[in-house]
Short mmCIF file of N, CA, C and O in Angstrom, two decimals:
data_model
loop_
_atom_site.label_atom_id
_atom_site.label_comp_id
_atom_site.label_asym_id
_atom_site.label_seq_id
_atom_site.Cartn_x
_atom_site.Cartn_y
_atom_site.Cartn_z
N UNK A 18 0.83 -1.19 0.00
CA UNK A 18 0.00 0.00 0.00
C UNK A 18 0.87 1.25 0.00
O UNK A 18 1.83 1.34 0.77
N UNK A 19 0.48 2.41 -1.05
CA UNK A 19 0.85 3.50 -0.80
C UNK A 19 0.12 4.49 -0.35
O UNK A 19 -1.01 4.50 -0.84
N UNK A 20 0.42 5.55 0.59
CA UNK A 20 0.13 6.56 1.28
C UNK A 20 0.68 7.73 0.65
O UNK A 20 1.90 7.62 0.50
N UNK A 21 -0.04 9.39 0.01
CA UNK A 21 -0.33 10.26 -0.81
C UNK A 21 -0.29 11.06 0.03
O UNK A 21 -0.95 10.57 0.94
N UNK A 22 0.21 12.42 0.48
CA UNK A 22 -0.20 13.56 1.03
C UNK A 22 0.75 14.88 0.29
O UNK A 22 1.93 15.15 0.10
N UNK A 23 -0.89 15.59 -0.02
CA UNK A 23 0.15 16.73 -0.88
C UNK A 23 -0.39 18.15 0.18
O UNK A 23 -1.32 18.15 0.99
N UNK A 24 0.45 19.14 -0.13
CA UNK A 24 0.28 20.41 0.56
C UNK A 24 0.91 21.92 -0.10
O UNK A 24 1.69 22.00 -1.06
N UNK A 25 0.48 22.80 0.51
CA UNK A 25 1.46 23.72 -0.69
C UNK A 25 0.23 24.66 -0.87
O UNK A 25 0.46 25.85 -1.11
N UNK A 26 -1.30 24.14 -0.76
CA UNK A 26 -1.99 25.36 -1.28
C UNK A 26 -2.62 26.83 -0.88
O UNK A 26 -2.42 27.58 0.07
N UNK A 27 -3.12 26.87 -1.57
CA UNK A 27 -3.83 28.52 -0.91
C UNK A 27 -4.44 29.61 -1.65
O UNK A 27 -4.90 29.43 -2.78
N UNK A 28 -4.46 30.57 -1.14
CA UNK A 28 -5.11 31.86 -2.01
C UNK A 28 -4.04 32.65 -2.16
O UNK A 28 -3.18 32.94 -1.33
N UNK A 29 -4.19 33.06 -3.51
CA UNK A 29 -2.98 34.15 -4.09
C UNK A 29 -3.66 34.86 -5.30
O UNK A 29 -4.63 34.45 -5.94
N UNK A 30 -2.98 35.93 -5.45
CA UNK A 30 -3.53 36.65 -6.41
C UNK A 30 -3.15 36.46 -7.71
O UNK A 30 -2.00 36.02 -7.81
N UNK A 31 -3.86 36.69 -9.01
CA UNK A 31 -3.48 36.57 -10.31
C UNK A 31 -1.93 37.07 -10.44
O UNK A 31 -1.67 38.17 -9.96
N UNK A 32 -0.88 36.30 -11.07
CA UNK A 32 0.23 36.68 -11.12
C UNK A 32 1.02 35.98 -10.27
O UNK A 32 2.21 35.80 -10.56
N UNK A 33 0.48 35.50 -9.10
CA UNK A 33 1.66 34.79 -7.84
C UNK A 33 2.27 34.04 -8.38
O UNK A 33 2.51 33.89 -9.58
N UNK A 34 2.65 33.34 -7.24
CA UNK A 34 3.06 31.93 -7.29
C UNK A 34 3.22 31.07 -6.06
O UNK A 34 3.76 31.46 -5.03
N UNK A 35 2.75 29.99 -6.25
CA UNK A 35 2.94 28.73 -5.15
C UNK A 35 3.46 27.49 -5.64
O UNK A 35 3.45 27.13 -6.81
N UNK A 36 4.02 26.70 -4.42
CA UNK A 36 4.68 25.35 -4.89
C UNK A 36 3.92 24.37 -4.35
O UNK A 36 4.26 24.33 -3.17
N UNK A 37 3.10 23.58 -4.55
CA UNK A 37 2.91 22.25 -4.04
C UNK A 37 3.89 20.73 -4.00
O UNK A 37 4.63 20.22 -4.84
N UNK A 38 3.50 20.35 -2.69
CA UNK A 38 4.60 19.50 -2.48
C UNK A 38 3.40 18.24 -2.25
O UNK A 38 2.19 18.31 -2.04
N UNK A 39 4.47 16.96 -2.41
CA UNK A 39 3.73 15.90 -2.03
C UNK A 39 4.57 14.84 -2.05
O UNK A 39 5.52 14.94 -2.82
N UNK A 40 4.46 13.67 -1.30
CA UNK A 40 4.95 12.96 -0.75
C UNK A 40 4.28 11.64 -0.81
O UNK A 40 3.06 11.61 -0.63
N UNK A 41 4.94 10.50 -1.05
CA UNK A 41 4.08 9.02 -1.26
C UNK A 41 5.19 8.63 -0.46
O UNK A 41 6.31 9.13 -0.40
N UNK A 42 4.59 7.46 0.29
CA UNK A 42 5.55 6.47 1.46
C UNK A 42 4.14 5.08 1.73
O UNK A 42 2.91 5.17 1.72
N UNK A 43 5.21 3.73 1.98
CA UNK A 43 4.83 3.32 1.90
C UNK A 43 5.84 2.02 1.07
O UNK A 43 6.99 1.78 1.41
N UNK A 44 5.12 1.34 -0.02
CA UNK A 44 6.16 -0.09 -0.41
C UNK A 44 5.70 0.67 -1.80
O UNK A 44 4.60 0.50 -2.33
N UNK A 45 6.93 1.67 -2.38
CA UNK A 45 7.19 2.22 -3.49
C UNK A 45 7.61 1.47 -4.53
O UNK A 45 8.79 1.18 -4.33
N UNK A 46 7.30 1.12 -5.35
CA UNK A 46 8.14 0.67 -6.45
C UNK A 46 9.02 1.37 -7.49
O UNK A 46 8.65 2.41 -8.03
N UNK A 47 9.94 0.90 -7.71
CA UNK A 47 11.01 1.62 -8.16
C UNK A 47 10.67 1.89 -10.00
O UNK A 47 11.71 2.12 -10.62
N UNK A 48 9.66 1.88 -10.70
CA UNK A 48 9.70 2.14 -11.38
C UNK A 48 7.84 3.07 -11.34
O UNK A 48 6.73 2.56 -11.48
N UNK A 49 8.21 4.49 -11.11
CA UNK A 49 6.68 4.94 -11.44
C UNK A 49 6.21 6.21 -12.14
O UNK A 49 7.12 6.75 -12.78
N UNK A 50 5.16 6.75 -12.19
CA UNK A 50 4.88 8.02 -12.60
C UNK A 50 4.32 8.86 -11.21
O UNK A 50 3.47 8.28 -10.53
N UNK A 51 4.74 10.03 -10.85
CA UNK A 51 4.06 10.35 -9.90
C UNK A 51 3.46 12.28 -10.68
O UNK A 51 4.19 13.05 -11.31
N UNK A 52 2.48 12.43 -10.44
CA UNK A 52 2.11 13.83 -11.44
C UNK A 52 0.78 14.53 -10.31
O UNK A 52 0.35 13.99 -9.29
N UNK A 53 0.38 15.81 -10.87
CA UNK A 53 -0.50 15.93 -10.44
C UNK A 53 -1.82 16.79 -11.31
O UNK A 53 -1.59 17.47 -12.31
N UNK A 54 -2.85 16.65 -10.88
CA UNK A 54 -4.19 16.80 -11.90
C UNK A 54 -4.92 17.74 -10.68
O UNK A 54 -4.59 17.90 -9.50
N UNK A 55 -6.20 18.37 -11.57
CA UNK A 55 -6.98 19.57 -10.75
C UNK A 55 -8.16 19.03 -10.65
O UNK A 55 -8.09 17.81 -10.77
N UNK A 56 -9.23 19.41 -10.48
CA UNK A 56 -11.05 19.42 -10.50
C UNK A 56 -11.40 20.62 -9.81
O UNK A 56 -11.28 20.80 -8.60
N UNK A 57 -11.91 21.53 -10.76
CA UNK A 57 -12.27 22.37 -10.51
C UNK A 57 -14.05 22.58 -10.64
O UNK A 57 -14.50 22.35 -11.76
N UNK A 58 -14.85 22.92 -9.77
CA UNK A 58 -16.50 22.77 -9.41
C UNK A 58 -17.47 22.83 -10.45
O UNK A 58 -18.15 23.85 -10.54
N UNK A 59 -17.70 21.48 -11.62
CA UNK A 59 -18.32 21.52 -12.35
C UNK A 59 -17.41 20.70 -13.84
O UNK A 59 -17.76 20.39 -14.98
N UNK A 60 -16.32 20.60 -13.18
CA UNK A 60 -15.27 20.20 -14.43
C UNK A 60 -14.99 18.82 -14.13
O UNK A 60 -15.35 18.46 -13.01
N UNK A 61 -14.35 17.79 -14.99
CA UNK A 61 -13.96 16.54 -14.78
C UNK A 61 -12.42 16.67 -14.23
O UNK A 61 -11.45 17.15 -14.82
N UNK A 62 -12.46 16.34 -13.44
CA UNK A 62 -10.23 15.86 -12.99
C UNK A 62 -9.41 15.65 -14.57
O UNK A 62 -9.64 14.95 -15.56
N UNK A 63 -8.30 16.71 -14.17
CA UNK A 63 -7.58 17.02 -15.42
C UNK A 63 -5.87 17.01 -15.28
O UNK A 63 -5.24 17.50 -14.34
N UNK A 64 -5.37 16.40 -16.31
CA UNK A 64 -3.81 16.04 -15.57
C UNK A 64 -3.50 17.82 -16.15
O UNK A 64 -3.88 18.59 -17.03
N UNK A 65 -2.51 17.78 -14.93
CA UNK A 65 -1.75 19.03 -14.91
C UNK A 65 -0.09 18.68 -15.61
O UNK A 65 0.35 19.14 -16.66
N UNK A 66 0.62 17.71 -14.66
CA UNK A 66 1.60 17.90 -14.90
C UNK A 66 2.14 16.43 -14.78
O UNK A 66 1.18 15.72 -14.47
N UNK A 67 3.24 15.70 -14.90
CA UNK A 67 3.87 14.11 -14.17
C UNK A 67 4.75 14.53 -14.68
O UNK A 67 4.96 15.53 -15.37
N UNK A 68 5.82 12.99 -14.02
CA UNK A 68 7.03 12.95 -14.27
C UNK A 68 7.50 11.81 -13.67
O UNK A 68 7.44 11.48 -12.49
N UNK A 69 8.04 11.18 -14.75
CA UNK A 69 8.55 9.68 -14.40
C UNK A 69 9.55 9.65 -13.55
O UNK A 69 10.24 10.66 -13.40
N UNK A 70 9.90 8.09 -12.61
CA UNK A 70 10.79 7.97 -12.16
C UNK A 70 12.18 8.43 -13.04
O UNK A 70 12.88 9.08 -12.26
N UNK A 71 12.62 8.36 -13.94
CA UNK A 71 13.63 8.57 -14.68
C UNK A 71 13.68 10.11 -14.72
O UNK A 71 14.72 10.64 -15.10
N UNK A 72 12.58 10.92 -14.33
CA UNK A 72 12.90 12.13 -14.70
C UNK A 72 12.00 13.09 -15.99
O UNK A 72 11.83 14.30 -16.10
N UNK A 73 11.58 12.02 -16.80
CA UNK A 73 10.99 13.08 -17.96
C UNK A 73 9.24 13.53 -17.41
O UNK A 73 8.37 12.76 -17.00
N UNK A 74 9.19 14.73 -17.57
CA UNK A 74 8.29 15.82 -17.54
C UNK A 74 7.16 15.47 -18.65
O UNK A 74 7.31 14.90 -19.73
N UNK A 75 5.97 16.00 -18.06
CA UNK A 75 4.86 15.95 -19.36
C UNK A 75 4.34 17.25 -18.87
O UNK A 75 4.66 17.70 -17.77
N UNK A 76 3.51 17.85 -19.74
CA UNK A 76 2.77 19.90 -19.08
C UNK A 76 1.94 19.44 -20.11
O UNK A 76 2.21 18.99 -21.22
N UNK A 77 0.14 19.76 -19.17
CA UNK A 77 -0.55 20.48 -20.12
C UNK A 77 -0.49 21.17 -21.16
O UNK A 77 0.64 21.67 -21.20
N UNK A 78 -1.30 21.58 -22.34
CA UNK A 78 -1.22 22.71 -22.87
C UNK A 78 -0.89 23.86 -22.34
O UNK A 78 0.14 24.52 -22.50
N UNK A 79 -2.40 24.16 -21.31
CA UNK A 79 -2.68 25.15 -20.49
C UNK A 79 -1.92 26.12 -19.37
O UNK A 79 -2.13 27.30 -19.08
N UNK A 80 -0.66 24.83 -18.71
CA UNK A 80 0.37 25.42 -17.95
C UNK A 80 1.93 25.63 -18.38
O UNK A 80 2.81 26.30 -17.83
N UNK A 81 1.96 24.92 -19.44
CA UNK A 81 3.28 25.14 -20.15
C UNK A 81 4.04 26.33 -20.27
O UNK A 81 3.63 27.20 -21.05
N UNK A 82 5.40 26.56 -19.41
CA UNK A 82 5.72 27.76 -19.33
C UNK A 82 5.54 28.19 -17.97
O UNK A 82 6.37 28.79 -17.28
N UNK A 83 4.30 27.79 -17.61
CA UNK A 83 4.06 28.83 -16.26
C UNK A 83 4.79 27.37 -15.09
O UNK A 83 5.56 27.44 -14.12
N UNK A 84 4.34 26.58 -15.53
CA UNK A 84 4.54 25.66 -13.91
C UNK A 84 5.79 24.62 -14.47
O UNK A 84 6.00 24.44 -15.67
N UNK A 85 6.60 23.96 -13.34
CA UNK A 85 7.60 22.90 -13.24
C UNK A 85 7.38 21.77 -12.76
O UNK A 85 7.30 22.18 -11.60
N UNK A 86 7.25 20.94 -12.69
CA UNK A 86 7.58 20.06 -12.14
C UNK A 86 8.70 19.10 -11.65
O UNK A 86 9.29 18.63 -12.62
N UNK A 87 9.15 18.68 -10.55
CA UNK A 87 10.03 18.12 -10.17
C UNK A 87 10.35 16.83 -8.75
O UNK A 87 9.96 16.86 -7.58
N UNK A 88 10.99 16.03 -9.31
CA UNK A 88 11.06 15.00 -8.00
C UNK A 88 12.07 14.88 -7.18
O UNK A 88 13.14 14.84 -7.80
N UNK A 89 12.17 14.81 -6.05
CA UNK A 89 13.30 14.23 -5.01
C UNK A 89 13.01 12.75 -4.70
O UNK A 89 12.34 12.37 -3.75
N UNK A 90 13.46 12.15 -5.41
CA UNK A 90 13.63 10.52 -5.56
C UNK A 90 13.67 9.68 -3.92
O UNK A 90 12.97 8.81 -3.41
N UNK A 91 14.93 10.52 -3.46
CA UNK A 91 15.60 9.77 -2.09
C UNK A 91 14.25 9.65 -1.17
O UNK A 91 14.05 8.54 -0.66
N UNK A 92 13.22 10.79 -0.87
CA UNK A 92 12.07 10.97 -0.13
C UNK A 92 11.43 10.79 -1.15
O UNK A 92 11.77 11.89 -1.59
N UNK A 93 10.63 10.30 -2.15
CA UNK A 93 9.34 9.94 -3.52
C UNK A 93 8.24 11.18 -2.80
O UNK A 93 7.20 11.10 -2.14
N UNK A 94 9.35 12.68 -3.48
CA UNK A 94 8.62 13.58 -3.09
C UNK A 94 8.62 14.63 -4.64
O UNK A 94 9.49 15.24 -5.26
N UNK A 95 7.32 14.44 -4.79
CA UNK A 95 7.24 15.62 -6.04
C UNK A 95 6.91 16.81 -6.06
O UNK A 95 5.87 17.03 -5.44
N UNK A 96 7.35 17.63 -6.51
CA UNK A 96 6.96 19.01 -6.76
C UNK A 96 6.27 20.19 -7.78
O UNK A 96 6.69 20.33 -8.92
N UNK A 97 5.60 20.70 -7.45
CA UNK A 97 4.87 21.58 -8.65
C UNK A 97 4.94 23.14 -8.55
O UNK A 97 3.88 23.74 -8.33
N UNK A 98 5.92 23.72 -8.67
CA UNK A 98 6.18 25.12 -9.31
C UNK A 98 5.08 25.55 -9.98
O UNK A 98 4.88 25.05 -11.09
N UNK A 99 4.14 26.58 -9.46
CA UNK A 99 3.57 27.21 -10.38
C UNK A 99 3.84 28.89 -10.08
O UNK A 99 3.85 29.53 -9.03
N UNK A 100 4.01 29.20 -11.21
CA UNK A 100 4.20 30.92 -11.89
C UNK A 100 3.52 31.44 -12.23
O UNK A 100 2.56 30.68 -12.37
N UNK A 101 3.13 32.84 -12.65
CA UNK A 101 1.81 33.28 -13.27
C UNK A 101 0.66 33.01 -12.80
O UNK A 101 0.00 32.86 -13.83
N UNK A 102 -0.13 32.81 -11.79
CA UNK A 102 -1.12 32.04 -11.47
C UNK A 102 -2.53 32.55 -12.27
O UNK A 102 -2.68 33.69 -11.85
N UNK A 103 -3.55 32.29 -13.14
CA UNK A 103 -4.40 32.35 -13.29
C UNK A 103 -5.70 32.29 -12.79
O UNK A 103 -5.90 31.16 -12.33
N UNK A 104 -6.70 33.03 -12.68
CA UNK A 104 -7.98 32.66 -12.56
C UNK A 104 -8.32 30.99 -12.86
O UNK A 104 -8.74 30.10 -12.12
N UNK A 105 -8.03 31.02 -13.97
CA UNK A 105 -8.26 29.67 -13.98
C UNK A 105 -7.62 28.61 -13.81
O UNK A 105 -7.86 27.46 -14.19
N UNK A 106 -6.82 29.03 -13.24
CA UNK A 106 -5.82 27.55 -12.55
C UNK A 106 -6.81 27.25 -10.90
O UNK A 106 -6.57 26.33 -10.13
N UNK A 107 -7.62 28.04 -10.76
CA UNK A 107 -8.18 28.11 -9.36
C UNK A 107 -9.17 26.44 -9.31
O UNK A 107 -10.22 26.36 -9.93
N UNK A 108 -8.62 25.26 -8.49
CA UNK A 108 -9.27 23.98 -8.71
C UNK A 108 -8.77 23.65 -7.56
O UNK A 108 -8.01 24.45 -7.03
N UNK A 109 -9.14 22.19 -6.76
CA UNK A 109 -8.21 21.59 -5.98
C UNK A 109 -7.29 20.59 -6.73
O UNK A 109 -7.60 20.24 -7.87
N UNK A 110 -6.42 20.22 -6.26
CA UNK A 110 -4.97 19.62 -6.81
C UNK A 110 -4.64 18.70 -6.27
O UNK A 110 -4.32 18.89 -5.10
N UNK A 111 -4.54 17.25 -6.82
CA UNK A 111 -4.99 16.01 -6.65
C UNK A 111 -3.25 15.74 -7.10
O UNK A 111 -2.74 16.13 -8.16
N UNK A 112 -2.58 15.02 -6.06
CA UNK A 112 -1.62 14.16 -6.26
C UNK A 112 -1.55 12.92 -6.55
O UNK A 112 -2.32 12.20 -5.91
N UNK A 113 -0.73 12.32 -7.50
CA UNK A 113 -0.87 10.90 -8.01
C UNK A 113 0.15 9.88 -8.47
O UNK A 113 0.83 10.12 -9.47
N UNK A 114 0.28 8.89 -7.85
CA UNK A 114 1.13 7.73 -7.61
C UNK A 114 0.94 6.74 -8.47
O UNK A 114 0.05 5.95 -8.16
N UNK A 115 1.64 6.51 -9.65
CA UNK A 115 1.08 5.32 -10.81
C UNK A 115 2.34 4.23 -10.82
O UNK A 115 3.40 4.47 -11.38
N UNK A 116 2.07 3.07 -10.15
CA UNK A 116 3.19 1.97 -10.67
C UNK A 116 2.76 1.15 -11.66
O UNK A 116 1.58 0.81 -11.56
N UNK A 117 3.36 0.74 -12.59
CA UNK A 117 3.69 0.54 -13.81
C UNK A 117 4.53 -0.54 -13.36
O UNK A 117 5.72 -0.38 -13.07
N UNK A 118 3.74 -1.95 -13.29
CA UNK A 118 4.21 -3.30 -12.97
C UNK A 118 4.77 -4.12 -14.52
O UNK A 118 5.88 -4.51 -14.86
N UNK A 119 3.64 -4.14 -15.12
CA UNK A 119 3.95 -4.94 -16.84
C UNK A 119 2.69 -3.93 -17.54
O UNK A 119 1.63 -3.43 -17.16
N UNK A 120 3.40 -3.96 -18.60
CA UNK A 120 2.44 -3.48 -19.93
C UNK A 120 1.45 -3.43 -19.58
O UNK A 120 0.89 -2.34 -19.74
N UNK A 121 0.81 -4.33 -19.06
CA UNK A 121 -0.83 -4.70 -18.81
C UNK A 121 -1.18 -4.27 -17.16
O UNK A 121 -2.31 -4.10 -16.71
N UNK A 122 -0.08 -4.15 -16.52
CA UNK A 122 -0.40 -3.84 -15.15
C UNK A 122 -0.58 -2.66 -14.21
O UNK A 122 0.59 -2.44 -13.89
N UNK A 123 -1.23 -1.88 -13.66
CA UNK A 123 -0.77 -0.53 -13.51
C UNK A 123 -1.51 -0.67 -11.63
O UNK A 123 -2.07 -1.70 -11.26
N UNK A 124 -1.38 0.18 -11.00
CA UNK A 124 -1.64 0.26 -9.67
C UNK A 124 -1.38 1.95 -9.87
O UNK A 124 -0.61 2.37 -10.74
N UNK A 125 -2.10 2.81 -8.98
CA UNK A 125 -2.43 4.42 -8.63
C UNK A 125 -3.02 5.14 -7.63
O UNK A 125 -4.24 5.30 -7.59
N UNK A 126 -2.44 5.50 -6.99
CA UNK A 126 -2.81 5.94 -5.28
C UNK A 126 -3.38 7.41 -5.89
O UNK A 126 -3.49 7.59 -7.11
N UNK A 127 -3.75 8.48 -4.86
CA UNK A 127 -4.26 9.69 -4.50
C UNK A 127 -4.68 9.97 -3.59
O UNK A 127 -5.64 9.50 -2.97
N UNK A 128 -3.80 11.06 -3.33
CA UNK A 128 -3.71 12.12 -2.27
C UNK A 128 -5.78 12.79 -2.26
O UNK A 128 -6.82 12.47 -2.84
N UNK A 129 -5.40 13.66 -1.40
CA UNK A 129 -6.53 13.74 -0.45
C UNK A 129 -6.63 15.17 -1.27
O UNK A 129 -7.75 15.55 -0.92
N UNK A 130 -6.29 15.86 -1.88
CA UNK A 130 -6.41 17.24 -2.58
C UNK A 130 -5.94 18.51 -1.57
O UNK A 130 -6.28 18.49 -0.39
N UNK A 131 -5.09 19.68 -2.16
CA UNK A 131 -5.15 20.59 -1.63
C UNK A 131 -5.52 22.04 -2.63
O UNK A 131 -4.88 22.37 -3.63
N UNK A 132 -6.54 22.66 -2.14
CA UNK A 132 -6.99 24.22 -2.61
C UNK A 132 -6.54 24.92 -3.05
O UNK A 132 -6.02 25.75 -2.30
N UNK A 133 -6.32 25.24 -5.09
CA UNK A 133 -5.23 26.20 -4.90
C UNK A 133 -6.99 27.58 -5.47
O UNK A 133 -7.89 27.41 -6.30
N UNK A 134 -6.76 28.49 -4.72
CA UNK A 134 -7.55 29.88 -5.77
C UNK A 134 -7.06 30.71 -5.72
O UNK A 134 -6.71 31.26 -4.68
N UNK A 135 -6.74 31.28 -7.45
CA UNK A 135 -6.41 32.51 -7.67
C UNK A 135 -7.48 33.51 -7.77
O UNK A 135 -8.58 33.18 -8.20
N UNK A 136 -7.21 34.87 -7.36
CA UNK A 136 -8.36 35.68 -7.23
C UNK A 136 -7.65 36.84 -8.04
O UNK A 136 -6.49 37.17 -7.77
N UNK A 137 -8.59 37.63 -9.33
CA UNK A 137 -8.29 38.26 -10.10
C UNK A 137 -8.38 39.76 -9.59
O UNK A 137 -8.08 40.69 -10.34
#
């Protein structure tokens, strides 16, 4: 079993910036994706950002440019840089743990969400 807790959010104004952090512990497997996605009140859950154990990055359309993503391996702790903050980046922010056993196999934890709203 893996255990998800992300944190980092809040209220900021159009233009800020905040980092969300998050953390999986637990019986990790050494090969995974860990990323994070929004839902914002009326919308379906939407990937924001991941990044494989190895390191490679994926970005929305929508945040490309503005946000980073990044992992500290030693603690299976990921990070999300965001810049520019938008009105509409305003959702809660869902952390996510994907192991990737065989081709056919996949396992995916999630965090409990934290609040990000930008106010224009």
């Amino acid at each position: 079993q893996v255990q998800v807790v992300e944190s980092g959010g809040g209220l900021v104004q159009a233009g800020g910036s905040l980092r969300l952090s998050c953390a999986a512990s637990g019986s990790i497997f050494s090969i995974n994706t860990m990323g994070w996605y929004r839902q914002a009140p009326g919308k379906q859950r939407e990937l924001v950002a991941s990044i494989t154990s190895d390191g490679s990055p994926k970005y929305a359309d929508s945040v490309k440019g503005r946000f980073t993503i990044s992992r500290y391996n030693t603690k299976n702790t990921v990070y999300l840089q965001m810049n520019s903050l938008k009105p509409e980046d305003t959702a809660v922010y869902y952390c996510n743990y994907l192991e990737v056993v065989t081709v056919n196999l996949e396992y995916d934890y999630w965090g409990q969400g934290t609040q990000v709203t930008v106010s224009s």
